[in-house]
Amino acid sequence: MAFRPLQDRVLVRRLEEDEKTKGGIIIPDTAKEKPMRGEIIATGPGARGEDGVLHPLDVTSGDIVLFGKWTGTEVKIDGVEYLIMKESDILGVIEDADAARRAA
C-alpha cells in the first residue's frame, strides 16, 4: 500500500468485535454496531502551529486506539476498508495493545 496521510491525519483499520455476547447469543451482521476500536496503520508528520513549528503526533503506527462512532472518513484502499481521521478525533490509546489484539 502506498498511502501517506497528510498533516495530523491518521489511517486506521477497524478491529472487529466478537460476534457473540457473553451469554453466547450470536449477533447478526445487521444488528452489529461498527467497532469503535482500531489499529493505527499510518500517520502524517504532524500539524504546524501558528508559529510554523511542526508538532508531531502522539500516536504511532501499531497503536490500538478508541474513537467515536461517527468519526472519520471511510475509504477503501487495495480492497481493504480504512478510516482517515484527525488525531484530535481519537479518544485514547489502549496501553495493553497485545491483550487488545488477542480480544479482537
PDB file of N, CA and C in Angstrom:
ATOM      1  N   MET A   1       0.850  -1.174   0.000  1.00  0.00           N
ATOM      2  CA  MET A   1       0.000   0.000   0.000  1.00  0.00           C
ATOM      3  C   MET A   1       0.895   1.236   0.000  1.00  0.00           C
ATOM      4  N   ALA A   2       0.577   2.169  -0.851  1.00  0.00           N
ATOM      5  CA  ALA A   2       1.343   3.409  -0.940  1.00  0.00           C
ATOM      6  C   ALA A   2       0.436   4.579  -0.586  1.00  0.00           C
ATOM      7  N   PHE A   3       0.208   4.781   0.703  1.00  0.00           N
ATOM      8  CA  PHE A   3      -0.645   5.873   1.166  1.00  0.00           C
ATOM      9  C   PHE A   3       0.016   6.525   2.361  1.00  0.00           C
ATOM     10  N   ARG A   4       0.107   7.844   2.337  1.00  0.00           N
ATOM     11  CA  ARG A   4       0.697   8.604   3.437  1.00  0.00           C
ATOM     12  C   ARG A   4      -0.265   9.715   3.814  1.00  0.00           C
ATOM     13  N   PRO A   5      -0.830   9.681   5.028  1.00  0.00           N
ATOM     14  CA  PRO A   5      -1.718  10.758   5.463  1.00  0.00           C
ATOM     15  C   PRO A   5      -0.952  12.086   5.572  1.00  0.00           C
ATOM     16  N   LEU A   6      -1.672  13.169   5.383  1.00  0.00           N
ATOM     17  CA  LEU A   6      -1.065  14.490   5.485  1.00  0.00           C
ATOM     18  C   LEU A   6      -1.361  15.122   6.836  1.00  0.00           C
ATOM     19  N   GLN A   7      -0.518  16.019   7.239  1.00  0.00           N
ATOM     20  CA  GLN A   7      -0.635  16.819   8.458  1.00  0.00           C
ATOM     21  C   GLN A   7      -0.926  15.946   9.676  1.00  0.00           C
ATOM     22  N   ASP A   8      -2.019  16.222  10.405  1.00  0.00           N
ATOM     23  CA  ASP A   8      -2.295  15.491  11.647  1.00  0.00           C
ATOM     24  C   ASP A   8      -3.340  14.399  11.437  1.00  0.00           C
ATOM     25  N   ARG A   9      -3.399  13.840  10.238  1.00  0.00           N
ATOM     26  CA  ARG A   9      -4.357  12.764   9.963  1.00  0.00           C
ATOM     27  C   ARG A   9      -3.700  11.399  10.153  1.00  0.00           C
ATOM     28  N   VAL A  10      -4.549  10.410  10.464  1.00  0.00           N
ATOM     29  CA  VAL A  10      -4.076   9.044  10.650  1.00  0.00           C
ATOM     30  C   VAL A  10      -4.958   8.093   9.847  1.00  0.00           C
ATOM     31  N   LEU A  11      -4.388   6.976   9.440  1.00  0.00           N
ATOM     32  CA  LEU A  11      -5.113   5.914   8.749  1.00  0.00           C
ATOM     33  C   LEU A  11      -5.339   4.796   9.753  1.00  0.00           C
ATOM     34  N   VAL A  12      -6.609   4.413   9.946  1.00  0.00           N
ATOM     35  CA  VAL A  12      -6.979   3.444  10.979  1.00  0.00           C
ATOM     36  C   VAL A  12      -7.729   2.278  10.350  1.00  0.00           C
ATOM     37  N   ARG A  13      -7.385   1.059  10.764  1.00  0.00           N
ATOM     38  CA  ARG A  13      -8.145  -0.133  10.371  1.00  0.00           C
ATOM     39  C   ARG A  13      -8.975  -0.548  11.577  1.00  0.00           C
ATOM     40  N   ARG A  14     -10.290  -0.668  11.379  1.00  0.00           N
ATOM     41  CA  ARG A  14     -11.168  -1.084  12.481  1.00  0.00           C
ATOM     42  C   ARG A  14     -10.819  -2.498  12.924  1.00  0.00           C
ATOM     43  N   LEU A  15     -10.880  -2.729  14.229  1.00  0.00           N
ATOM     44  CA  LEU A  15     -10.718  -4.073  14.775  1.00  0.00           C
ATOM     45  C   LEU A  15     -12.105  -4.628  15.030  1.00  0.00           C
ATOM     46  N   GLU A  16     -12.379  -5.792  14.503  1.00  0.00           N
ATOM     47  CA  GLU A  16     -13.706  -6.397  14.611  1.00  0.00           C
ATOM     48  C   GLU A  16     -13.973  -6.835  16.040  1.00  0.00           C
ATOM     49  N   GLU A  17     -15.211  -6.672  16.447  1.00  0.00           N
ATOM     50  CA  GLU A  17     -15.657  -7.091  17.775  1.00  0.00           C
ATOM     51  C   GLU A  17     -16.117  -8.544  17.714  1.00  0.00           C
ATOM     52  N   ASP A  18     -16.318  -9.146  18.876  1.00  0.00           N
ATOM     53  CA  ASP A  18     -16.824 -10.519  18.943  1.00  0.00           C
ATOM     54  C   ASP A  18     -18.209 -10.606  18.321  1.00  0.00           C
ATOM     55  N   GLU A  19     -18.511 -11.755  17.714  1.00  0.00           N
ATOM     56  CA  GLU A  19     -19.817 -11.961  17.113  1.00  0.00           C
ATOM     57  C   GLU A  19     -20.812 -12.558  18.097  1.00  0.00           C
ATOM     58  N   LYS A  20     -20.357 -12.859  19.314  1.00  0.00           N
ATOM     59  CA  LYS A  20     -21.230 -13.417  20.342  1.00  0.00           C
ATOM     60  C   LYS A  20     -21.226 -12.513  21.565  1.00  0.00           C
ATOM     61  N   THR A  21     -22.332 -12.525  22.282  1.00  0.00           N
ATOM     62  CA  THR A  21     -22.383 -11.824  23.560  1.00  0.00           C
ATOM     63  C   THR A  21     -21.768 -12.730  24.619  1.00  0.00           C
ATOM     64  N   LYS A  22     -21.592 -12.227  25.815  1.00  0.00           N
ATOM     65  CA  LYS A  22     -21.047 -13.047  26.898  1.00  0.00           C
ATOM     66  C   LYS A  22     -21.950 -14.227  27.210  1.00  0.00           C
ATOM     67  N   GLY A  23     -23.254 -14.080  26.968  1.00  0.00           N
ATOM     68  CA  GLY A  23     -24.217 -15.157  27.207  1.00  0.00           C
ATOM     69  C   GLY A  23     -24.261 -16.184  26.084  1.00  0.00           C
ATOM     70  N   GLY A  24     -23.517 -15.961  24.995  1.00  0.00           N
ATOM     71  CA  GLY A  24     -23.464 -16.926  23.904  1.00  0.00           C
ATOM     72  C   GLY A  24     -24.406 -16.634  22.754  1.00  0.00           C
ATOM     73  N   ILE A  25     -25.107 -15.516  22.800  1.00  0.00           N
ATOM     74  CA  ILE A  25     -26.022 -15.168  21.725  1.00  0.00           C
ATOM     75  C   ILE A  25     -25.224 -14.629  20.547  1.00  0.00           C
ATOM     76  N   ILE A  26     -25.460 -15.159  19.352  1.00  0.00           N
ATOM     77  CA  ILE A  26     -24.759 -14.714  18.149  1.00  0.00           C
ATOM     78  C   ILE A  26     -25.460 -13.474  17.602  1.00  0.00           C
ATOM     79  N   ILE A  27     -24.678 -12.438  17.344  1.00  0.00           N
ATOM     80  CA  ILE A  27     -25.228 -11.181  16.846  1.00  0.00           C
ATOM     81  C   ILE A  27     -25.155 -11.177  15.320  1.00  0.00           C
ATOM     82  N   PRO A  28     -26.292 -11.011  14.624  1.00  0.00           N
ATOM     83  CA  PRO A  28     -26.250 -10.976  13.161  1.00  0.00           C
ATOM     84  C   PRO A  28     -25.594  -9.688  12.659  1.00  0.00           C
ATOM     85  N   ASP A  29     -25.092  -9.723  11.420  1.00  0.00           N
ATOM     86  CA  ASP A  29     -24.413  -8.566  10.848  1.00  0.00           C
ATOM     87  C   ASP A  29     -25.283  -7.314  10.828  1.00  0.00           C
ATOM     88  N   THR A  30     -26.573  -7.485  10.607  1.00  0.00           N
ATOM     89  CA  THR A  30     -27.462  -6.325  10.510  1.00  0.00           C
ATOM     90  C   THR A  30     -27.659  -5.628  11.847  1.00  0.00           C
ATOM     91  N   ALA A  31     -27.435  -6.326  12.947  1.00  0.00           N
ATOM     92  CA  ALA A  31     -27.642  -5.739  14.276  1.00  0.00           C
ATOM     93  C   ALA A  31     -26.343  -5.259  14.921  1.00  0.00           C
ATOM     94  N   LYS A  32     -25.214  -5.537  14.284  1.00  0.00           N
ATOM     95  CA  LYS A  32     -23.932  -5.146  14.863  1.00  0.00           C
ATOM     96  C   LYS A  32     -23.697  -3.651  14.732  1.00  0.00           C
ATOM     97  N   GLU A  33     -23.061  -3.089  15.735  1.00  0.00           N
ATOM     98  CA  GLU A  33     -22.599  -1.713  15.647  1.00  0.00           C
ATOM     99  C   GLU A  33     -21.176  -1.734  15.110  1.00  0.00           C
ATOM    100  N   LYS A  34     -20.789  -0.668  14.456  1.00  0.00           N
ATOM    101  CA  LYS A  34     -19.428  -0.596  13.949  1.00  0.00           C
ATOM    102  C   LYS A  34     -18.472  -0.480  15.128  1.00  0.00           C
ATOM    103  N   PRO A  35     -17.345  -1.178  15.052  1.00  0.00           N
ATOM    104  CA  PRO A  35     -16.379  -1.104  16.153  1.00  0.00           C
ATOM    105  C   PRO A  35     -15.853   0.312  16.334  1.00  0.00           C
ATOM    106  N   MET A  36     -15.587   0.654  17.582  1.00  0.00           N
ATOM    107  CA  MET A  36     -15.028   1.958  17.905  1.00  0.00           C
ATOM    108  C   MET A  36     -13.570   1.817  18.321  1.00  0.00           C
ATOM    109  N   ARG A  37     -12.971   0.710  17.933  1.00  0.00           N
ATOM    110  CA  ARG A  37     -11.577   0.433  18.271  1.00  0.00           C
ATOM    111  C   ARG A  37     -10.845   0.096  16.989  1.00  0.00           C
ATOM    112  N   GLY A  38      -9.616   0.569  16.851  1.00  0.00           N
ATOM    113  CA  GLY A  38      -8.880   0.301  15.637  1.00  0.00           C
ATOM    114  C   GLY A  38      -7.382   0.368  15.847  1.00  0.00           C
ATOM    115  N   GLU A  39      -6.668  -0.037  14.808  1.00  0.00           N
ATOM    116  CA  GLU A  39      -5.207  -0.024  14.831  1.00  0.00           C
ATOM    117  C   GLU A  39      -4.707   1.055  13.884  1.00  0.00           C
ATOM    118  N   ILE A  40      -3.756   1.855  14.347  1.00  0.00           N
ATOM    119  CA  ILE A  40      -3.159   2.891  13.513  1.00  0.00           C
ATOM    120  C   ILE A  40      -2.260   2.203  12.481  1.00  0.00           C
ATOM    121  N   ILE A  41      -2.528   2.459  11.211  1.00  0.00           N
ATOM    122  CA  ILE A  41      -1.739   1.871  10.127  1.00  0.00           C
ATOM    123  C   ILE A  41      -0.659   2.847   9.656  1.00  0.00           C
ATOM    124  N   ALA A  42      -1.027   4.119   9.505  1.00  0.00           N
ATOM    125  CA  ALA A  42      -0.076   5.140   9.051  1.00  0.00           C
ATOM    126  C   ALA A  42      -0.444   6.475   9.684  1.00  0.00           C
ATOM    127  N   THR A  43       0.556   7.332   9.851  1.00  0.00           N
ATOM    128  CA  THR A  43       0.320   8.661  10.426  1.00  0.00           C
ATOM    129  C   THR A  43       0.971   9.720   9.551  1.00  0.00           C
ATOM    130  N   GLY A  44       0.415  10.913   9.627  1.00  0.00           N
ATOM    131  CA  GLY A  44       1.031  12.053   8.964  1.00  0.00           C
ATOM    132  C   GLY A  44       2.181  12.575   9.810  1.00  0.00           C
ATOM    133  N   PRO A  45       2.898  13.571   9.303  1.00  0.00           N
ATOM    134  CA  PRO A  45       4.051  14.095  10.044  1.00  0.00           C
ATOM    135  C   PRO A  45       3.675  14.914  11.262  1.00  0.00           C
ATOM    136  N   GLY A  46       2.479  15.488  11.297  1.00  0.00           N
ATOM    137  CA  GLY A  46       2.050  16.311  12.416  1.00  0.00           C
ATOM    138  C   GLY A  46       1.455  17.603  11.916  1.00  0.00           C
ATOM    139  N   ALA A  47       0.985  18.416  12.839  1.00  0.00           N
ATOM    140  CA  ALA A  47       0.353  19.684  12.481  1.00  0.00           C
ATOM    141  C   ALA A  47       1.338  20.824  12.698  1.00  0.00           C
ATOM    142  N   ARG A  48       1.225  21.839  11.864  1.00  0.00           N
ATOM    143  CA  ARG A  48       2.043  23.038  12.038  1.00  0.00           C
ATOM    144  C   ARG A  48       1.279  24.039  12.878  1.00  0.00           C
ATOM    145  N   GLY A  49       1.927  24.533  13.892  1.00  0.00           N
ATOM    146  CA  GLY A  49       1.326  25.546  14.734  1.00  0.00           C
ATOM    147  C   GLY A  49       1.354  26.903  14.054  1.00  0.00           C
ATOM    148  N   GLU A  50       0.758  27.889  14.696  1.00  0.00           N
ATOM    149  CA  GLU A  50       0.749  29.239  14.142  1.00  0.00           C
ATOM    150  C   GLU A  50       2.149  29.817  14.031  1.00  0.00           C
ATOM    151  N   ASP A  51       3.066  29.289  14.846  1.00  0.00           N
ATOM    152  CA  ASP A  51       4.452  29.749  14.799  1.00  0.00           C
ATOM    153  C   ASP A  51       5.262  29.049  13.707  1.00  0.00           C
ATOM    154  N   GLY A  52       4.625  28.109  12.971  1.00  0.00           N
ATOM    155  CA  GLY A  52       5.299  27.415  11.880  1.00  0.00           C
ATOM    156  C   GLY A  52       6.064  26.175  12.308  1.00  0.00           C
ATOM    157  N   VAL A  53       6.067  25.869  13.597  1.00  0.00           N
ATOM    158  CA  VAL A  53       6.791  24.715  14.113  1.00  0.00           C
ATOM    159  C   VAL A  53       5.926  23.462  13.944  1.00  0.00           C
ATOM    160  N   LEU A  54       6.545  22.372  13.500  1.00  0.00           N
ATOM    161  CA  LEU A  54       5.848  21.104  13.316  1.00  0.00           C
ATOM    162  C   LEU A  54       5.688  20.409  14.675  1.00  0.00           C
ATOM    163  N   HIS A  55       4.443  20.100  15.037  1.00  0.00           N
ATOM    164  CA  HIS A  55       4.148  19.407  16.292  1.00  0.00           C
ATOM    165  C   HIS A  55       3.844  17.950  15.953  1.00  0.00           C
ATOM    166  N   PRO A  56       4.718  17.005  16.340  1.00  0.00           N
ATOM    167  CA  PRO A  56       4.492  15.593  15.986  1.00  0.00           C
ATOM    168  C   PRO A  56       3.266  15.012  16.686  1.00  0.00           C
ATOM    169  N   LEU A  57       2.762  13.922  16.136  1.00  0.00           N
ATOM    170  CA  LEU A  57       1.579  13.265  16.679  1.00  0.00           C
ATOM    171  C   LEU A  57       1.931  12.441  17.913  1.00  0.00           C
ATOM    172  N   ASP A  58       0.933  12.217  18.768  1.00  0.00           N
ATOM    173  CA  ASP A  58       1.117  11.398  19.967  1.00  0.00           C
ATOM    174  C   ASP A  58       0.944   9.915  19.673  1.00  0.00           C
ATOM    175  N   VAL A  59       0.334   9.566  18.541  1.00  0.00           N
ATOM    176  CA  VAL A  59       0.116   8.160  18.181  1.00  0.00           C
ATOM    177  C   VAL A  59       1.111   7.745  17.105  1.00  0.00           C
ATOM    178  N   THR A  60       1.404   6.444  17.084  1.00  0.00           N
ATOM    179  CA  THR A  60       2.304   5.898  16.074  1.00  0.00           C
ATOM    180  C   THR A  60       1.669   4.667  15.444  1.00  0.00           C
ATOM    181  N   SER A  61       2.239   4.220  14.360  1.00  0.00           N
ATOM    182  CA  SER A  61       1.745   3.012  13.699  1.00  0.00           C
ATOM    183  C   SER A  61       1.790   1.842  14.667  1.00  0.00           C
ATOM    184  N   GLY A  62       0.713   1.048  14.661  1.00  0.00           N
ATOM    185  CA  GLY A  62       0.630  -0.110  15.545  1.00  0.00           C
ATOM    186  C   GLY A  62      -0.136   0.145  16.827  1.00  0.00           C
ATOM    187  N   ASP A  63      -0.380   1.409  17.186  1.00  0.00           N
ATOM    188  CA  ASP A  63      -1.157   1.719  18.391  1.00  0.00           C
ATOM    189  C   ASP A  63      -2.603   1.279  18.210  1.00  0.00           C
ATOM    190  N   ILE A  64      -3.209   0.776  19.284  1.00  0.00           N
ATOM    191  CA  ILE A  64      -4.632   0.436  19.304  1.00  0.00           C
ATOM    192  C   ILE A  64      -5.346   1.614  19.968  1.00  0.00           C
ATOM    193  N   VAL A  65      -6.327   2.185  19.267  1.00  0.00           N
ATOM    194  CA  VAL A  65      -6.975   3.402  19.737  1.00  0.00           C
ATOM    195  C   VAL A  65      -8.491   3.243  19.805  1.00  0.00           C
ATOM    196  N   LEU A  66      -9.124   4.118  20.588  1.00  0.00           N
ATOM    197  CA  LEU A  66     -10.578   4.233  20.645  1.00  0.00           C
ATOM    198  C   LEU A  66     -10.974   5.533  19.982  1.00  0.00           C
ATOM    199  N   PHE A  67     -12.086   5.511  19.232  1.00  0.00           N
ATOM    200  CA  PHE A  67     -12.561   6.713  18.564  1.00  0.00           C
ATOM    201  C   PHE A  67     -14.082   6.712  18.574  1.00  0.00           C
ATOM    202  N   GLY A  68     -14.685   7.841  18.250  1.00  0.00           N
ATOM    203  CA  GLY A  68     -16.134   7.984  18.254  1.00  0.00           C
ATOM    204  C   GLY A  68     -16.801   7.188  17.147  1.00  0.00           C
ATOM    205  N   LYS A  69     -18.099   6.898  17.334  1.00  0.00           N
ATOM    206  CA  LYS A  69     -18.847   6.099  16.364  1.00  0.00           C
ATOM    207  C   LYS A  69     -18.896   6.724  14.985  1.00  0.00           C
ATOM    208  N   TRP A  70     -19.050   8.021  14.906  1.00  0.00           N
ATOM    209  CA  TRP A  70     -19.257   8.699  13.626  1.00  0.00           C
ATOM    210  C   TRP A  70     -18.022   9.467  13.195  1.00  0.00           C
ATOM    211  N   THR A  71     -16.871   9.040  13.656  1.00  0.00           N
ATOM    212  CA  THR A  71     -15.619   9.738  13.388  1.00  0.00           C
ATOM    213  C   THR A  71     -14.973   9.227  12.109  1.00  0.00           C
ATOM    214  N   GLY A  72     -14.329  10.117  11.394  1.00  0.00           N
ATOM    215  CA  GLY A  72     -13.506   9.737  10.255  1.00  0.00           C
ATOM    216  C   GLY A  72     -14.262   9.584   8.951  1.00  0.00           C
ATOM    217  N   THR A  73     -13.484   9.404   7.905  1.00  0.00           N
ATOM    218  CA  THR A  73     -13.992   9.200   6.557  1.00  0.00           C
ATOM    219  C   THR A  73     -13.615   7.791   6.130  1.00  0.00           C
ATOM    220  N   GLU A  74     -14.603   7.005   5.716  1.00  0.00           N
ATOM    221  CA  GLU A  74     -14.330   5.637   5.287  1.00  0.00           C
ATOM    222  C   GLU A  74     -13.788   5.640   3.867  1.00  0.00           C
ATOM    223  N   VAL A  75     -12.688   4.898   3.672  1.00  0.00           N
ATOM    224  CA  VAL A  75     -12.083   4.758   2.349  1.00  0.00           C
ATOM    225  C   VAL A  75     -11.733   3.294   2.146  1.00  0.00           C
ATOM    226  N   LYS A  76     -11.599   2.898   0.885  1.00  0.00           N
ATOM    227  CA  LYS A  76     -11.181   1.545   0.561  1.00  0.00           C
ATOM    228  C   LYS A  76      -9.883   1.649  -0.232  1.00  0.00           C
ATOM    229  N   ILE A  77      -8.828   1.045   0.294  1.00  0.00           N
ATOM    230  CA  ILE A  77      -7.513   1.063  -0.353  1.00  0.00           C
ATOM    231  C   ILE A  77      -7.077  -0.378  -0.556  1.00  0.00           C
ATOM    232  N   ASP A  78      -6.805  -0.746  -1.797  1.00  0.00           N
ATOM    233  CA  ASP A  78      -6.412  -2.119  -2.142  1.00  0.00           C
ATOM    234  C   ASP A  78      -7.432  -3.133  -1.631  1.00  0.00           C
ATOM    235  N   GLY A  79      -8.713  -2.784  -1.674  1.00  0.00           N
ATOM    236  CA  GLY A  79      -9.771  -3.699  -1.283  1.00  0.00           C
ATOM    237  C   GLY A  79      -9.997  -3.824   0.213  1.00  0.00           C
ATOM    238  N   VAL A  80      -9.285  -3.050   1.023  1.00  0.00           N
ATOM    239  CA  VAL A  80      -9.424  -3.096   2.482  1.00  0.00           C
ATOM    240  C   VAL A  80     -10.033  -1.775   2.947  1.00  0.00           C
ATOM    241  N   GLU A  81     -11.008  -1.856   3.865  1.00  0.00           N
ATOM    242  CA  GLU A  81     -11.663  -0.649   4.372  1.00  0.00           C
ATOM    243  C   GLU A  81     -10.859  -0.044   5.521  1.00  0.00           C
ATOM    244  N   TYR A  82     -10.663   1.267   5.448  1.00  0.00           N
ATOM    245  CA  TYR A  82      -9.940   2.021   6.461  1.00  0.00           C
ATOM    246  C   TYR A  82     -10.742   3.260   6.822  1.00  0.00           C
ATOM    247  N   LEU A  83     -10.311   3.938   7.872  1.00  0.00           N
ATOM    248  CA  LEU A  83     -10.828   5.253   8.252  1.00  0.00           C
ATOM    249  C   LEU A  83      -9.670   6.234   8.217  1.00  0.00           C
ATOM    250  N   ILE A  84      -9.939   7.435   7.698  1.00  0.00           N
ATOM    251  CA  ILE A  84      -8.975   8.525   7.792  1.00  0.00           C
ATOM    252  C   ILE A  84      -9.582   9.539   8.745  1.00  0.00           C
ATOM    253  N   MET A  85      -8.834   9.896   9.784  1.00  0.00           N
ATOM    254  CA  MET A  85      -9.342  10.850  10.770  1.00  0.00           C
ATOM    255  C   MET A  85      -8.212  11.710  11.283  1.00  0.00           C
ATOM    256  N   LYS A  86      -8.575  12.821  11.892  1.00  0.00           N
ATOM    257  CA  LYS A  86      -7.586  13.676  12.536  1.00  0.00           C
ATOM    258  C   LYS A  86      -7.212  13.077  13.887  1.00  0.00           C
ATOM    259  N   GLU A  87      -6.029  13.374  14.331  1.00  0.00           N
ATOM    260  CA  GLU A  87      -5.590  12.855  15.627  1.00  0.00           C
ATOM    261  C   GLU A  87      -6.513  13.334  16.745  1.00  0.00           C
ATOM    262  N   SER A  88      -7.066  14.513  16.623  1.00  0.00           N
ATOM    263  CA  SER A  88      -7.942  15.042  17.664  1.00  0.00           C
ATOM    264  C   SER A  88      -9.249  14.252  17.775  1.00  0.00           C
ATOM    265  N   ASP A  89      -9.604  13.459  16.753  1.00  0.00           N
ATOM    266  CA  ASP A  89     -10.807  12.627  16.807  1.00  0.00           C
ATOM    267  C   ASP A  89     -10.590  11.344  17.602  1.00  0.00           C
ATOM    268  N   ILE A  90      -9.347  11.029  17.912  1.00  0.00           N
ATOM    269  CA  ILE A  90      -9.025   9.825  18.685  1.00  0.00           C
ATOM    270  C   ILE A  90      -9.254  10.119  20.159  1.00  0.00           C
ATOM    271  N   LEU A  91     -10.007   9.240  20.823  1.00  0.00           N
ATOM    272  CA  LEU A  91     -10.346   9.448  22.229  1.00  0.00           C
ATOM    273  C   LEU A  91      -9.235   8.999  23.164  1.00  0.00           C
ATOM    274  N   GLY A  92      -8.485   7.972  22.783  1.00  0.00           N
ATOM    275  CA  GLY A  92      -7.416   7.492  23.640  1.00  0.00           C
ATOM    276  C   GLY A  92      -6.706   6.299  23.036  1.00  0.00           C
ATOM    277  N   VAL A  93      -5.569   5.952  23.625  1.00  0.00           N
ATOM    278  CA  VAL A  93      -4.758   4.815  23.199  1.00  0.00           C
ATOM    279  C   VAL A  93      -4.895   3.715  24.238  1.00  0.00           C
ATOM    280  N   ILE A  94      -5.121   2.488  23.792  1.00  0.00           N
ATOM    281  CA  ILE A  94      -5.186   1.351  24.701  1.00  0.00           C
ATOM    282  C   ILE A  94      -3.750   0.917  24.964  1.00  0.00           C
ATOM    283  N   GLU A  95      -3.324   1.016  26.213  1.00  0.00           N
ATOM    284  CA  GLU A  95      -1.923   0.772  26.571  1.00  0.00           C
ATOM    285  C   GLU A  95      -1.519  -0.688  26.426  1.00  0.00           C
ATOM    286  N   ASP A  96      -2.392  -1.616  26.813  1.00  0.00           N
ATOM    287  CA  ASP A  96      -2.061  -3.040  26.716  1.00  0.00           C
ATOM    288  C   ASP A  96      -2.499  -3.542  25.344  1.00  0.00           C
ATOM    289  N   ALA A  97      -1.752  -3.162  24.300  1.00  0.00           N
ATOM    290  CA  ALA A  97      -2.147  -3.432  22.923  1.00  0.00           C
ATOM    291  C   ALA A  97      -2.166  -4.932  22.610  1.00  0.00           C
ATOM    292  N   ASP A  98      -1.274  -5.717  23.191  1.00  0.00           N
ATOM    293  CA  ASP A  98      -1.254  -7.157  22.911  1.00  0.00           C
ATOM    294  C   ASP A  98      -2.545  -7.823  23.374  1.00  0.00           C
ATOM    295  N   ALA A  99      -3.011  -7.462  24.563  1.00  0.00           N
ATOM    296  CA  ALA A  99      -4.256  -8.025  25.069  1.00  0.00           C
ATOM    297  C   ALA A  99      -5.438  -7.568  24.216  1.00  0.00           C
ATOM    298  N   ALA A 100      -5.399  -6.337  23.733  1.00  0.00           N
ATOM    299  CA  ALA A 100      -6.489  -5.822  22.888  1.00  0.00           C
ATOM    300  C   ALA A 100      -6.539  -6.563  21.556  1.00  0.00           C
ATOM    301  N   ARG A 101      -5.388  -6.887  20.988  1.00  0.00           N
ATOM    302  CA  ARG A 101      -5.360  -7.619  19.714  1.00  0.00           C
ATOM    303  C   ARG A 101      -5.871  -9.045  19.902  1.00  0.00           C
ATOM    304  N   ARG A 102      -5.516  -9.665  21.021  1.00  0.00           N
ATOM    305  CA  ARG A 102      -5.990 -11.026  21.272  1.00  0.00           C
ATOM    306  C   ARG A 102      -7.511 -11.059  21.450  1.00  0.00           C
ATOM    307  N   ALA A 103      -8.060 -10.009  22.067  1.00  0.00           N
ATOM    308  CA  ALA A 103      -9.503  -9.945  22.309  1.00  0.00           C
ATOM    309  C   ALA A 103     -10.281  -9.696  21.017  1.00  0.00           C
ATOM    310  N   ALA A 104      -9.633  -9.099  20.027  1.00  0.00           N
ATOM    311  CA  ALA A 104     -10.338  -8.761  18.762  1.00  0.00           C
ATOM    312  C   ALA A 104     -10.474  -9.949  17.864  1.00  0.00           C
TER     313      ALA A 104
END
